[in-house]
């Protein structure tokens, strides 16, 4: 069939394919979750139900996008790392980020009830999404280290801030003042000496965030034997040091 005279407008669509042979990270982040968490009565400083819901939504993304080899989440954000050589959507940046972001958001709502059984979302949650490229293995490791360091810094601050308010009776302004200029050692000391809390024994999911990876796990067969099956598992481990990457060297190897 002859093309219509309007066909030429297609040429206005920019080619946004990501550079070959680079790590593609799609990061989603909750829009205005300071307000969303308050409106939905998230526990302070951390709400395990809310973080578990984030992990469930991210698992849906990994189930759908097989080329995501690792995801890392904390607070209201999740990063999805696509294999360097992925050909998903011909590596088109907007296709990747909008599909990941849209699936993450709909899964967040779809599974809401499993984590908050007694309430409905009061308004539709929104997540933004962006694509960032990292050329080297060191770059992608540094990116993930940056997000996990952010998790640590924020969580130590928030844990101390809310202990001062909820257990110490300070106002938010007083707590903020008390923490101004403190280093991490000072915050650990406040938690321990004033509230008997050893920060290092706080749950790892809160201190380290969540890593999602695929692992072969044995599943039971009807005849009594087992077979290995690839499953998406949650781990709350350090990804800044070398140990994780030495044990999981396949993640950074082009296959
Ligand atoms: P934009 O992302 O710029 O739209 O703003 P934002 O309000 O979402 O802030 P940001 O993404 O920087 O930070 C996330 C915010 O979500 C935190 O500052 C908290 O207020 C809130 N939040 C995330 N997780 C929890 C939680 O487990 N408990 C509580 N109480 N709040 C949380
Ligand atoms: Mg946010």
Coordinates of C-alpha atoms and ligand atoms in Angstrom, one line a residue:
X1 CA 0.0 0.0 0.0
X2 CA 1.2 3.5 -0.8
X3 CA 2.5 5.4 2.1
X4 CA 0.5 8.4 3.2
X5 CA 1.9 11.9 2.8
X6 CA 2.1 12.1 6.5
X7 CA 4.6 9.3 6.9
X8 CA 7.6 11.7 7.0
X9 CA 6.7 12.7 10.5
X10 CA 8.3 9.4 11.7
X11 CA 11.6 11.0 10.9
X12 CA 11.2 13.3 13.8
X13 CA 11.5 10.5 16.3
X14 CA 15.0 10.6 17.7
X15 CA 17.1 7.4 17.7
X16 CA 17.8 6.9 21.4
X17 CA 19.5 3.5 21.3
X18 CA 22.0 3.1 24.1
X19 CA 25.7 2.7 23.2
X20 CA 26.7 -0.9 22.6
X21 CA 28.7 -2.8 25.2
X22 CA 27.8 -0.6 28.1
X23 CA 26.0 -1.4 31.3
X24 CA 22.4 0.0 31.2
X25 CA 21.0 1.0 34.5
X26 CA 17.3 1.9 34.9
X27 CA 16.6 3.6 38.2
X28 CA 13.0 4.2 39.4
X29 CA 12.3 6.5 42.3
X30 CA 9.0 7.3 44.1
X31 CA 7.6 10.8 43.3
X32 CA 7.0 12.8 46.5
X33 CA 7.3 9.7 48.7
X34 CA 8.0 12.0 51.7
X35 CA 4.3 12.8 51.4
X36 CA 3.2 9.4 50.2
X37 CA 4.9 7.7 53.2
X38 CA 3.2 10.1 55.6
X39 CA -0.3 9.8 54.0
X40 CA 0.0 6.0 54.1
X41 CA 1.3 5.9 57.7
X42 CA 4.6 4.3 56.9
X43 CA 6.5 3.4 60.1
X44 CA 9.4 5.7 60.9
X45 CA 12.2 5.5 60.1
X46 CA 11.6 2.3 58.1
X47 CA 8.5 0.5 57.2
X48 CA 9.3 -3.2 56.6
X49 CA 5.9 -3.7 54.8
X50 CA 6.6 -0.8 52.4
X51 CA 10.2 -2.0 51.7
X52 CA 8.9 -5.6 51.1
X53 CA 6.3 -4.2 48.6
X54 CA 9.2 -2.4 46.8
X55 CA 11.1 -5.7 46.7
X56 CA 8.0 -7.5 45.3
X57 CA 7.5 -4.9 42.6
X58 CA 11.2 -5.2 41.6
X59 CA 10.9 -9.0 41.5
X60 CA 8.1 -8.6 38.9
X61 CA 10.4 -6.4 36.8
X62 CA 13.1 -9.1 36.9
X63 CA 10.6 -11.9 36.1
X64 CA 9.6 -10.0 33.0
X65 CA 13.1 -8.6 31.9
X66 CA 15.4 -11.7 31.9
X67 CA 18.3 -9.5 30.9
X68 CA 18.3 -7.7 34.3
X69 CA 21.1 -9.5 36.0
X70 CA 20.9 -7.6 39.3
X71 CA 18.7 -5.1 41.0
X72 CA 19.4 -3.0 44.1
X73 CA 16.8 -1.2 46.1
X74 CA 16.5 1.0 49.2
X75 CA 14.0 3.6 50.5
X76 CA 11.7 4.6 47.5
X77 CA 14.2 3.7 44.7
X78 CA 15.2 0.6 42.7
X79 CA 18.1 0.2 40.2
X80 CA 17.9 -2.4 37.5
X81 CA 21.2 -3.5 35.8
X82 CA 20.8 -4.9 32.3
X83 CA 23.5 -7.2 30.9
X84 CA 26.1 -5.2 29.0
X85 CA 25.2 -7.0 25.8
X86 CA 21.4 -6.9 26.1
X87 CA 19.4 -6.5 22.9
X88 CA 16.1 -5.8 24.7
X89 CA 14.1 -3.3 22.7
X90 CA 17.2 -2.8 20.5
X91 CA 18.6 -1.0 23.6
X92 CA 16.2 1.9 23.0
X93 CA 16.5 4.0 26.1
X94 CA 13.0 5.3 26.4
X95 CA 11.5 1.9 25.6
X96 CA 13.5 0.3 28.4
X97 CA 13.0 3.0 31.1
X98 CA 9.2 3.5 30.4
X99 CA 8.5 -0.3 30.4
X100 CA 10.5 -0.9 33.5
X101 CA 9.0 2.1 35.3
X102 CA 5.5 1.3 34.2
X103 CA 5.7 -2.4 35.3
X104 CA 7.3 -1.5 38.6
X105 CA 4.5 1.0 39.3
X106 CA 1.7 -1.3 38.4
X107 CA 3.2 -4.2 40.3
X108 CA 3.5 -1.8 43.4
X109 CA -0.2 -1.2 43.2
X110 CA -1.1 -4.8 42.2
X111 CA 0.7 -6.3 45.2
X112 CA -0.2 -3.5 47.6
X113 CA -2.9 -5.5 49.4
X114 CA -0.5 -8.4 50.2
X115 CA 1.7 -6.0 52.2
X116 CA -1.0 -3.5 53.5
X117 CA -4.0 -5.8 53.9
X118 CA -6.2 -3.4 55.7
X119 CA -5.8 -0.3 53.5
X120 CA -6.0 0.8 49.9
X121 CA -3.7 3.3 48.3
X122 CA -5.2 6.8 48.9
X123 CA -4.0 8.0 45.6
X124 CA -2.1 6.5 42.7
X125 CA 1.6 6.3 43.4
X126 CA 4.0 7.6 40.8
X127 CA 7.6 6.6 40.1
X128 CA 10.0 8.4 37.7
X129 CA 12.5 6.4 35.7
X130 CA 15.9 7.2 34.1
X131 CA 18.5 5.4 32.0
X132 CA 22.1 5.8 32.8
X133 CA 25.0 4.1 31.0
X134 CA 28.2 2.8 32.6
X135 CA 31.1 1.7 30.4
X136 CA 33.4 -0.2 32.7
X137 CA 32.9 -2.8 35.4
X138 CA 34.5 -0.4 37.9
X139 CA 31.9 2.2 36.9
X140 CA 28.9 -0.1 37.5
X141 CA 30.4 -1.3 40.8
X142 CA 31.0 2.3 41.9
X143 CA 27.4 3.2 40.9
X144 CA 26.0 0.4 43.1
X145 CA 28.4 1.3 45.9
X146 CA 27.1 4.9 45.7
X147 CA 23.5 3.8 46.1
X148 CA 24.4 1.4 49.0
X149 CA 26.5 4.1 50.7
X150 CA 23.5 6.4 50.4
X151 CA 21.4 3.8 52.0
X152 CA 23.8 3.5 55.0
X153 CA 24.2 7.3 55.5
X154 CA 20.4 8.0 55.3
X155 CA 19.5 5.0 57.5
X156 CA 22.0 5.8 60.2
X157 CA 20.8 9.4 60.2
X158 CA 17.1 8.5 60.2
X159 CA 17.5 5.8 62.8
X160 CA 19.2 8.3 65.2
X161 CA 16.8 11.2 64.3
X162 CA 13.7 9.2 65.0
X163 CA 15.2 7.6 68.2
X164 CA 15.8 11.1 69.5
X165 CA 12.2 12.0 68.8
X166 CA 10.2 8.8 69.5
X167 CA 12.3 7.6 72.4
X168 CA 14.2 10.7 73.5
X169 CA 11.2 13.1 73.4
X170 CA 12.9 15.7 71.3
X171 CA 11.1 17.8 68.7
X172 CA 12.1 17.3 65.1
X173 CA 13.9 20.7 65.2
X174 CA 15.8 19.8 68.3
X175 CA 16.8 16.4 66.9
X176 CA 18.0 18.0 63.7
X177 CA 20.0 20.5 65.7
X178 CA 21.6 17.8 67.8
X179 CA 22.7 15.8 64.7
X180 CA 24.0 18.9 62.9
X181 CA 27.7 18.3 62.1
X182 CA 27.9 14.8 63.6
X183 CA 29.9 12.0 62.1
X184 CA 28.7 8.4 61.9
X185 CA 30.7 7.5 65.0
X186 CA 28.8 10.2 67.0
X187 CA 25.4 8.8 65.8
X188 CA 26.4 5.3 66.7
X189 CA 27.4 6.6 70.2
X190 CA 24.1 8.5 70.7
X191 CA 22.1 5.3 69.7
X192 CA 24.2 3.1 72.1
X193 CA 24.6 5.4 75.1
X194 CA 21.2 7.0 75.1
X195 CA 19.0 4.2 73.7
X196 CA 21.0 1.0 74.3
X197 CA 20.8 0.3 70.6
X198 CA 23.7 -1.2 68.7
X199 CA 23.3 0.0 65.1
X200 CA 25.2 -3.0 63.8
X201 CA 22.5 -5.4 65.0
X202 CA 19.7 -3.5 63.2
X203 CA 18.1 -5.6 60.4
X204 CA 20.4 -6.0 57.4
X205 CA 17.6 -5.0 55.0
X206 CA 17.5 -1.6 56.6
X207 CA 21.3 -1.1 56.8
X208 CA 22.3 -2.5 53.5
X209 CA 19.2 -2.4 51.3
X210 CA 18.1 -5.3 49.0
X211 CA 20.0 -7.0 46.2
X212 CA 18.0 -9.2 43.8
X213 CA 19.9 -11.8 41.8
X214 CA 19.0 -15.1 40.1
X215 CA 20.3 -18.2 41.8
X216 CA 19.9 -21.9 41.1
X217 CA 17.9 -23.4 44.0
X218 CA 17.0 -27.0 44.4
X219 CA 13.2 -27.7 44.1
X220 CA 11.5 -30.9 45.1
X221 CA 10.2 -33.2 42.4
X222 CA 7.1 -35.3 42.9
X223 CA 9.1 -38.6 42.8
X224 CA 11.2 -37.4 45.8
X225 CA 14.3 -36.1 44.0
X226 CA 15.3 -32.5 43.4
X227 CA 16.2 -30.4 40.4
X228 CA 17.9 -27.1 40.1
X229 CA 15.7 -24.1 39.2
X230 CA 16.7 -20.5 38.6
X231 CA 14.9 -18.2 41.1
X232 CA 15.1 -14.5 41.9
X233 CA 16.3 -14.2 45.5
X234 CA 16.6 -11.3 47.9
X235 CA 19.9 -10.7 49.7
X236 CA 20.9 -8.0 52.1
X237 CA 24.6 -8.0 51.7
X238 CA 27.5 -5.6 51.3
X239 CA 28.1 -4.9 47.6
X240 CA 30.8 -2.2 48.1
X241 CA 33.6 -4.6 49.1
X242 CA 35.2 -7.3 46.8
X243 CA 33.7 -10.3 48.5
X244 CA 30.3 -10.2 46.8
X245 CA 31.9 -9.6 43.3
X246 CA 34.4 -12.4 43.8
X247 CA 31.7 -14.8 44.8
X248 CA 29.4 -13.6 41.9
X249 CA 32.0 -13.0 39.2
X250 CA 29.6 -14.3 36.6
X251 CA 27.5 -11.1 37.0
X252 CA 30.2 -8.9 35.5
X253 CA 31.3 -11.4 32.8
X254 CA 30.0 -11.0 29.2
X255 CA 28.4 -14.3 28.2
Ligands
LIG1 P1 11.2 13.1 44.9 O1 11.8 11.7 44.7 O2 12.2 14.2 44.4 O3 9.9 13.2 44.2 O4 11.0 13.3 46.5 P2 10.7 12.3 47.6 O5 9.7 12.9 48.6 O6 10.3 10.9 47.1 O7 12.1 12.2 48.3 P3 13.3 11.1 48.1 O8 13.1 10.3 47.0 O9 14.6 11.9 48.2 O10 13.3 10.3 49.5 C1 12.4 9.3 49.7 C2 11.5 9.6 50.9 O11 10.5 8.6 51.1 C3 12.2 9.7 52.3 O12 12.8 11.0 52.5 C4 11.1 9.4 53.2 O13 10.4 10.5 53.6 C5 10.2 8.4 52.4 N1 10.4 7.0 52.8 C6 11.0 6.1 52.1 N2 11.0 4.9 52.7 C7 10.4 5.1 53.9 C8 10.1 4.3 55.0 O14 10.3 3.0 55.1 N3 9.4 4.9 56.1 C9 9.1 6.2 56.1 N4 8.5 6.7 57.2 N5 9.4 7.0 55.0 C10 10.0 6.5 54.0
LIG2 MG1 11.5 9.8 45.8

